[in-house]
Short mmCIF file of C-alpha atoms in Angstrom, two decimals:
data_model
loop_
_atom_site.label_atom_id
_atom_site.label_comp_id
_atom_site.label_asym_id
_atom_site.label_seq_id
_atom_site.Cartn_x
_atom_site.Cartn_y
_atom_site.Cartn_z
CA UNK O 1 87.59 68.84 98.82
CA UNK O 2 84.31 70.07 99.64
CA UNK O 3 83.78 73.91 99.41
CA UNK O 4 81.35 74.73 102.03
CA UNK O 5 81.34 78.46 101.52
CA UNK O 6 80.92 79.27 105.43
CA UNK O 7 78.72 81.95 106.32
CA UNK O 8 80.86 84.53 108.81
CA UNK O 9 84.36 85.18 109.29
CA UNK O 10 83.94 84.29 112.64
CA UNK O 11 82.67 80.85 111.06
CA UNK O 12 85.28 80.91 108.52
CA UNK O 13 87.91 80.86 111.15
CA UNK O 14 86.28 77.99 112.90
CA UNK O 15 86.21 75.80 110.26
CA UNK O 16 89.84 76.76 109.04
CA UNK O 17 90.87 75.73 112.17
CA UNK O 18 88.88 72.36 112.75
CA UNK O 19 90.86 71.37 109.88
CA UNK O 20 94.13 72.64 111.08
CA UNK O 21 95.30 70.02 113.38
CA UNK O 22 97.54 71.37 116.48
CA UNK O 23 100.06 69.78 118.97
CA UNK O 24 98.57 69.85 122.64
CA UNK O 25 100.61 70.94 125.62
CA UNK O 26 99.95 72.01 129.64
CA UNK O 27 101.23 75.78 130.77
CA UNK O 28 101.66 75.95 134.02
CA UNK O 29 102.10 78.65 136.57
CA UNK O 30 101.26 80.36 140.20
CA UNK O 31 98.71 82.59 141.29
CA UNK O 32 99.12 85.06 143.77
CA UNK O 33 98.65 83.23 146.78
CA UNK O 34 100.75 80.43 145.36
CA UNK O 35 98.40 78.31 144.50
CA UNK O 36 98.95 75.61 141.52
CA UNK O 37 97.40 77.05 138.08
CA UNK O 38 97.32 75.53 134.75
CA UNK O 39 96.10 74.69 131.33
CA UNK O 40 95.43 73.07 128.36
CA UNK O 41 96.96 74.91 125.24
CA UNK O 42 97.05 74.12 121.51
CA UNK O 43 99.11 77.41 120.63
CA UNK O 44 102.33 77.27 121.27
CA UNK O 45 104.82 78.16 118.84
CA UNK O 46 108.27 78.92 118.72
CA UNK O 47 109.54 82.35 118.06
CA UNK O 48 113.15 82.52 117.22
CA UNK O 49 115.95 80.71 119.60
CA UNK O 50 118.56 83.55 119.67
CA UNK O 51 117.32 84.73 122.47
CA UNK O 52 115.23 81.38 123.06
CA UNK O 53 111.24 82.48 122.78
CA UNK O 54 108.10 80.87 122.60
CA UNK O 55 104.60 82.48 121.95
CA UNK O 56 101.02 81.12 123.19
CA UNK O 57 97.69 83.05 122.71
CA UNK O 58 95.23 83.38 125.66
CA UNK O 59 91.60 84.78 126.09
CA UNK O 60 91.66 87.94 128.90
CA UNK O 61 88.90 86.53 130.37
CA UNK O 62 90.53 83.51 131.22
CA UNK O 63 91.03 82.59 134.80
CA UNK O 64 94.62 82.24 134.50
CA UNK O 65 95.38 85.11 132.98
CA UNK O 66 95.71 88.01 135.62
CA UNK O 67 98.73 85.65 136.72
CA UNK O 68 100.27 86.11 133.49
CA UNK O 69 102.33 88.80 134.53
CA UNK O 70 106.17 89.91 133.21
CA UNK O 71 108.46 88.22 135.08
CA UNK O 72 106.36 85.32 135.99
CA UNK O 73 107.45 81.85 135.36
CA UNK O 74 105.75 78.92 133.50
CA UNK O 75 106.63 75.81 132.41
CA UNK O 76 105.42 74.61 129.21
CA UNK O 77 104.90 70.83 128.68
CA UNK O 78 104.72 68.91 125.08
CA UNK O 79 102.29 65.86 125.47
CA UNK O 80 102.53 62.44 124.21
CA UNK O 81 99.53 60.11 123.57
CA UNK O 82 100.52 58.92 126.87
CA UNK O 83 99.53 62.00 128.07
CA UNK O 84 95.60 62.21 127.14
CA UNK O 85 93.80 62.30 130.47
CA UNK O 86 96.02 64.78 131.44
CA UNK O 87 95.38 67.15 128.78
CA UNK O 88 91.92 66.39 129.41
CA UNK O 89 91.87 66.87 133.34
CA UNK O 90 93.95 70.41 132.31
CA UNK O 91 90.47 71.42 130.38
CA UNK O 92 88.46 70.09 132.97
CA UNK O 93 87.18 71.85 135.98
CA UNK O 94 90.09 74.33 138.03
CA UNK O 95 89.71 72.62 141.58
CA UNK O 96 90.38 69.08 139.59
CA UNK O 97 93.36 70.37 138.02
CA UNK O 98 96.17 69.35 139.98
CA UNK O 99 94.40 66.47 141.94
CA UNK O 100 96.58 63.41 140.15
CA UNK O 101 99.71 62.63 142.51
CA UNK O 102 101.69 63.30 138.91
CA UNK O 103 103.53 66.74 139.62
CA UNK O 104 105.73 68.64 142.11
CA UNK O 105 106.93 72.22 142.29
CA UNK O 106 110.18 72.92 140.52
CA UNK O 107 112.84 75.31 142.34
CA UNK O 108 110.38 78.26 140.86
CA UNK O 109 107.29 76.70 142.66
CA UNK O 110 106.15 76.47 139.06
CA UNK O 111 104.39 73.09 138.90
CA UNK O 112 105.63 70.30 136.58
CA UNK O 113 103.59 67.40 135.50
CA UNK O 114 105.51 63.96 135.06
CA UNK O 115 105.71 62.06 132.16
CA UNK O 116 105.13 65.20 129.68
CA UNK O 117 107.42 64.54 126.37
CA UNK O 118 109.61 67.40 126.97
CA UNK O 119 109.09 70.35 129.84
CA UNK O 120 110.64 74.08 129.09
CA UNK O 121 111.00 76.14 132.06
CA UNK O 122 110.37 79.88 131.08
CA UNK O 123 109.97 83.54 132.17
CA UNK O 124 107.30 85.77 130.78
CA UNK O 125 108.76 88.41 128.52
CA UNK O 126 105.96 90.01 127.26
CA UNK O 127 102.22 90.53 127.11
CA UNK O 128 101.04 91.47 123.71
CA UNK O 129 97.11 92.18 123.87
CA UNK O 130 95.40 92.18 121.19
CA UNK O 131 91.34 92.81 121.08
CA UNK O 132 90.11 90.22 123.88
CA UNK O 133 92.53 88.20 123.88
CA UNK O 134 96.75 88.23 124.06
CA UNK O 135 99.78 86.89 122.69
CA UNK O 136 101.98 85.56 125.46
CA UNK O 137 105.71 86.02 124.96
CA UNK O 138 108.15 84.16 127.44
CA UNK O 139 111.56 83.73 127.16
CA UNK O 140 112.84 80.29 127.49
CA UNK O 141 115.28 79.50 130.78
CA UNK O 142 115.98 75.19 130.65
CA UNK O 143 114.92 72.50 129.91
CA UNK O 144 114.49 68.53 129.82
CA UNK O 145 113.39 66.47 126.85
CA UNK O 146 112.92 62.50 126.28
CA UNK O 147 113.32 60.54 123.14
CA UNK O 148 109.98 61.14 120.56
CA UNK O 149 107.15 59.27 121.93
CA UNK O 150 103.72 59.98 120.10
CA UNK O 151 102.68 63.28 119.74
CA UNK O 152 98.99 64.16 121.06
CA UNK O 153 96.99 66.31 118.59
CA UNK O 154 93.91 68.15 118.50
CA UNK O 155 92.04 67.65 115.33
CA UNK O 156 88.13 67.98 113.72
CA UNK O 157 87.47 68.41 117.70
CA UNK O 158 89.12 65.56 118.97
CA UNK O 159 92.05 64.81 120.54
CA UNK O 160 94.25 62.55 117.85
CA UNK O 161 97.47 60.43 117.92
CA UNK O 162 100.30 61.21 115.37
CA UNK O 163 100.42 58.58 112.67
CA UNK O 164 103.41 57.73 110.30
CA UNK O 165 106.27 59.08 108.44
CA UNK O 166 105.84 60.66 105.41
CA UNK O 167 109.29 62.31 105.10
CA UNK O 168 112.31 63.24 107.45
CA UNK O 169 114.60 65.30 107.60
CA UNK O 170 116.36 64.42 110.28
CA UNK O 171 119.95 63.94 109.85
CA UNK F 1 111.09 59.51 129.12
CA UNK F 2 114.41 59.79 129.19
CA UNK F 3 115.53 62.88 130.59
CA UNK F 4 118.35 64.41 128.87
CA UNK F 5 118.98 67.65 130.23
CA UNK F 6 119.74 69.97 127.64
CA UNK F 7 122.66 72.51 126.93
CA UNK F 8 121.82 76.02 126.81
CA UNK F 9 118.47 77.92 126.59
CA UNK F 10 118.32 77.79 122.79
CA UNK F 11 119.18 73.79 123.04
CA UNK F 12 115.99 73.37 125.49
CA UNK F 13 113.90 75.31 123.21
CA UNK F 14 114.81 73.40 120.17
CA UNK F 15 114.76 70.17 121.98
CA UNK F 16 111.44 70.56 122.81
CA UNK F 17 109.68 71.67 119.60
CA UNK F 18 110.91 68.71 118.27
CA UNK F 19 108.91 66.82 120.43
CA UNK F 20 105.85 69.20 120.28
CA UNK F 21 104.18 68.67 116.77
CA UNK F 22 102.53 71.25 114.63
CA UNK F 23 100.16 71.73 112.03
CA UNK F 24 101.49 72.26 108.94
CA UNK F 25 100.53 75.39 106.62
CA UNK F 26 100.87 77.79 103.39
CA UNK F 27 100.73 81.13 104.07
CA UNK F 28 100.75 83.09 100.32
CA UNK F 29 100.75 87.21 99.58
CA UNK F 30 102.20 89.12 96.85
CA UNK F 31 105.34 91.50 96.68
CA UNK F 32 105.62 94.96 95.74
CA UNK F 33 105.85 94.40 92.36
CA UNK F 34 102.84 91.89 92.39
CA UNK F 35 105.32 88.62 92.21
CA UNK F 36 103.33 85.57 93.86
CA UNK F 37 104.87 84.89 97.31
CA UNK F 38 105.01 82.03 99.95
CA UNK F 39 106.07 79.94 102.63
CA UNK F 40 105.11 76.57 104.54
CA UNK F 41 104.69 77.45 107.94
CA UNK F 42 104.09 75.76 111.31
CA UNK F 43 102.79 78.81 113.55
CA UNK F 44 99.27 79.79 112.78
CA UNK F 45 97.41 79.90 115.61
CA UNK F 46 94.14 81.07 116.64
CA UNK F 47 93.62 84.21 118.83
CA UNK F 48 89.77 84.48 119.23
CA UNK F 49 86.60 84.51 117.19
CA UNK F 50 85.66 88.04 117.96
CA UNK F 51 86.85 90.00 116.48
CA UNK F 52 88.50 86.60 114.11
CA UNK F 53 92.13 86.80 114.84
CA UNK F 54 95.15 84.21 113.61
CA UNK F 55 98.87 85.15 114.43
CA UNK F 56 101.60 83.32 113.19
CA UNK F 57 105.15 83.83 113.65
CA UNK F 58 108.20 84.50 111.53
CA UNK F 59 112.22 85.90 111.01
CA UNK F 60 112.41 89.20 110.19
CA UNK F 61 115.23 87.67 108.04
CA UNK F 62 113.07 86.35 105.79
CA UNK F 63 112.32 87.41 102.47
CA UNK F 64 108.89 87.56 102.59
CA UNK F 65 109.08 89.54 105.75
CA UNK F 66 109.04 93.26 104.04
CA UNK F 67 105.74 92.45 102.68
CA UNK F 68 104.17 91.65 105.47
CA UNK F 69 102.66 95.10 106.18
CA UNK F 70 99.47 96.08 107.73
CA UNK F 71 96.50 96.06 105.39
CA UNK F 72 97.93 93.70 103.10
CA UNK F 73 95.93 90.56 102.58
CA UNK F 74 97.35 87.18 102.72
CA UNK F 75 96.08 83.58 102.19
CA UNK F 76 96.05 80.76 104.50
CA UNK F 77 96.45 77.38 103.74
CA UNK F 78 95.56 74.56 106.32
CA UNK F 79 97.05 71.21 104.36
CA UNK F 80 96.17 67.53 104.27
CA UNK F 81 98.68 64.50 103.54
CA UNK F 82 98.10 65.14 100.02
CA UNK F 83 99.58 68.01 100.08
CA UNK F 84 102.92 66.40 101.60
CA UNK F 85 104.43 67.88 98.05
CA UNK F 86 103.07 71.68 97.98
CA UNK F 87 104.87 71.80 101.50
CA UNK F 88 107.77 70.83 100.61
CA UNK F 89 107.84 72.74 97.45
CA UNK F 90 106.50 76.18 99.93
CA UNK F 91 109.57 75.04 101.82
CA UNK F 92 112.52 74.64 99.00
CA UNK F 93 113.90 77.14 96.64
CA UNK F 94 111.96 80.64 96.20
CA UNK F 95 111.93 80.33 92.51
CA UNK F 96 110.73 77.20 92.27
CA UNK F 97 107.51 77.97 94.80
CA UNK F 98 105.24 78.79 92.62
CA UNK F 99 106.18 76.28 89.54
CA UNK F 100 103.03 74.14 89.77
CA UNK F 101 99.59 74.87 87.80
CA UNK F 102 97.76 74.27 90.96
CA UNK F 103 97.04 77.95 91.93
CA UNK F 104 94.90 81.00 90.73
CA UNK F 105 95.00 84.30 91.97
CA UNK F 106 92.29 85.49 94.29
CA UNK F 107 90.21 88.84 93.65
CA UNK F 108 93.39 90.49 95.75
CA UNK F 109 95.90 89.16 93.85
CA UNK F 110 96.73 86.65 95.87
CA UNK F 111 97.46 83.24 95.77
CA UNK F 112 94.66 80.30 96.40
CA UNK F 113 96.91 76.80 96.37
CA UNK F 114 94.13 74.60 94.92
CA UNK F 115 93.79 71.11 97.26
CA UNK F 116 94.23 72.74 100.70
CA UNK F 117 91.59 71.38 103.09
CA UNK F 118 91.02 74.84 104.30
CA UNK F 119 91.67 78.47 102.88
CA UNK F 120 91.01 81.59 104.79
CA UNK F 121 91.80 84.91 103.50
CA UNK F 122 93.06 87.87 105.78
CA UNK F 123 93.93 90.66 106.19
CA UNK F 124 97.32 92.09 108.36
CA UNK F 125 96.04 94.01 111.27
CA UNK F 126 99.43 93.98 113.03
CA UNK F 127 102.77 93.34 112.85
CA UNK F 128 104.75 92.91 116.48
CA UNK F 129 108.32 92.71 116.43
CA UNK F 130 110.16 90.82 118.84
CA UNK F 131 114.18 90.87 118.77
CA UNK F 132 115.10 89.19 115.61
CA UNK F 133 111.40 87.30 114.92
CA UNK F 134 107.66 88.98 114.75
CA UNK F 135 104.12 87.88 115.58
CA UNK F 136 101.76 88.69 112.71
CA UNK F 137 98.47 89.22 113.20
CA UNK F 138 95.79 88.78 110.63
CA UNK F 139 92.35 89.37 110.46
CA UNK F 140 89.80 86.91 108.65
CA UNK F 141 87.74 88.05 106.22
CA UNK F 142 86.30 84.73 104.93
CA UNK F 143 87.18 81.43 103.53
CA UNK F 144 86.33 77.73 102.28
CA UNK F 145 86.88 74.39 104.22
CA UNK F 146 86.58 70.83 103.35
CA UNK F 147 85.07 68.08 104.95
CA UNK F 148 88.07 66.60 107.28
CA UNK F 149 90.90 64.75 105.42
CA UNK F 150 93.67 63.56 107.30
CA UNK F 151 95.82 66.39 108.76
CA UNK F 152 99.82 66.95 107.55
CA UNK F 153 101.96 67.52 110.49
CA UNK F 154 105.43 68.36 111.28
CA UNK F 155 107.08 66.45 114.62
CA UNK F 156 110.58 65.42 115.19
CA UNK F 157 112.26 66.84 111.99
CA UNK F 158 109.36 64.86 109.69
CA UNK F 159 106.00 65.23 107.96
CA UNK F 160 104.15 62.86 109.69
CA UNK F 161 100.06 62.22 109.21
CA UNK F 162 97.37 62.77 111.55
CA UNK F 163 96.56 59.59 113.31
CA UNK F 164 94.05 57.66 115.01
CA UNK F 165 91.31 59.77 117.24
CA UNK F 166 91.96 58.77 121.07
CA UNK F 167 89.00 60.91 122.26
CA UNK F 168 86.20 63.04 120.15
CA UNK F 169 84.51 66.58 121.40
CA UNK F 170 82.26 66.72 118.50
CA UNK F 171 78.62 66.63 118.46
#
């Protein structure tokens, strides 16, 4: 290891993070006037299953956030390698978004982008803001999942593949 | 994919953070009566540079829980493959955690896990409880990264490594 001493904690946390690698996933939802929104995430987490809940952070000044209301639905989608351009159109521009064929609206009017790893349909819970940003808290409803394809990571700035075993514990 | 529609709520959820992989972490503090504490943890996220913000989640069942009180620092870890064994060991039996030579205490008093790619120290700003779970929030204060190894990652029950890039951001 290197030990750059960084210069900030603001530049701390940047580089902390560089090296912590994430899983990348799509949130979806509608804005007011039903319109398709969504986005490119690299924080979910799970919080407990009993009840079922799942946190993601968010900046205030982001454009979907005004839609992130209680009560509102999302669907959350975990990406496979398959599933690059896609989590690179989902960081693109907004009105280039949802212009791939790859989605309908579920019974919600949520969208749901095909071909995602595993898709959890949920209902916001919560809003926890904090500073300038918030912690999202949504309460999971159903779901769909397929059999372990590659995981897509974000890593060092780039978006990643996962890479081998190193020790399971699956049963 | 093959779409295997899932049980219950909790079953979805579970389902798909197996398929959604995580960074893998230690997170280290110190009890009341100054015992070295930790955990290996998949939940730190980022939640903005400004102020710099992390949350991460855990049980309030779990024993390091009562010391996770505002104003009390704590140490994060962001881990390489090399450190496939510390996270297991963060992971296994509480007396047993803190067995190896490869940690010092910081000027707080807590521990710095020697080998981690990245260390920030914090400090707990807030604690939000959620039913039976929490979303800590920590403040960062400063730290030390290295210079990139490849990332240790949890994803379908496994430690798995980081992997090939698929698409770089960096300058």
């Amino acid at each position: 290891m290197t030990n750059s001493d960084t210069e900030s904690p603001a530049e701390a946390l940047k580089a902390f993070f560089r090296n912590h690698a994430s899983g990348v996933a799509i949130i979806t939802g509608r804005s007011g006037d039903d319109s398709p929104i969504g986005f490119t995430a690299t924080s979910l987490t799970s919080l407990g299953t009993n009840p079922p809940l799942v946190s993601f952070n968010v900046a205030q000044g982001a454009s979907f956030y005004p839609h992130l209301v209680e009560g509102a639905f999302v669907n959350l989608h975990a990406l496979a390698v398959e599933n690059l351009e896609l989590a690179i159109a989902l960081a693109g521009p907004r009105e280039e978004r949802f212009q791939s064929a790859n989605w309908h609206r579920d019974s919600n009017q949520v969208p749901v982008f095909h071909g995602a790893t595993a898709v959890l349909h949920c209902k916001i819970l919560k809003v926890v803001e904090v500073e300038s940003n918030a912690v999202v808290i949504v309460q999971a409803l159903d779901g769909f999942a397929g059999d372990g394809s590659t995981p897509l990571l974000y890593h060092q700035r780039a978006f990643i593949a996962g890479g081998k075993i190193l020790k399971s514990n699956a049963k």
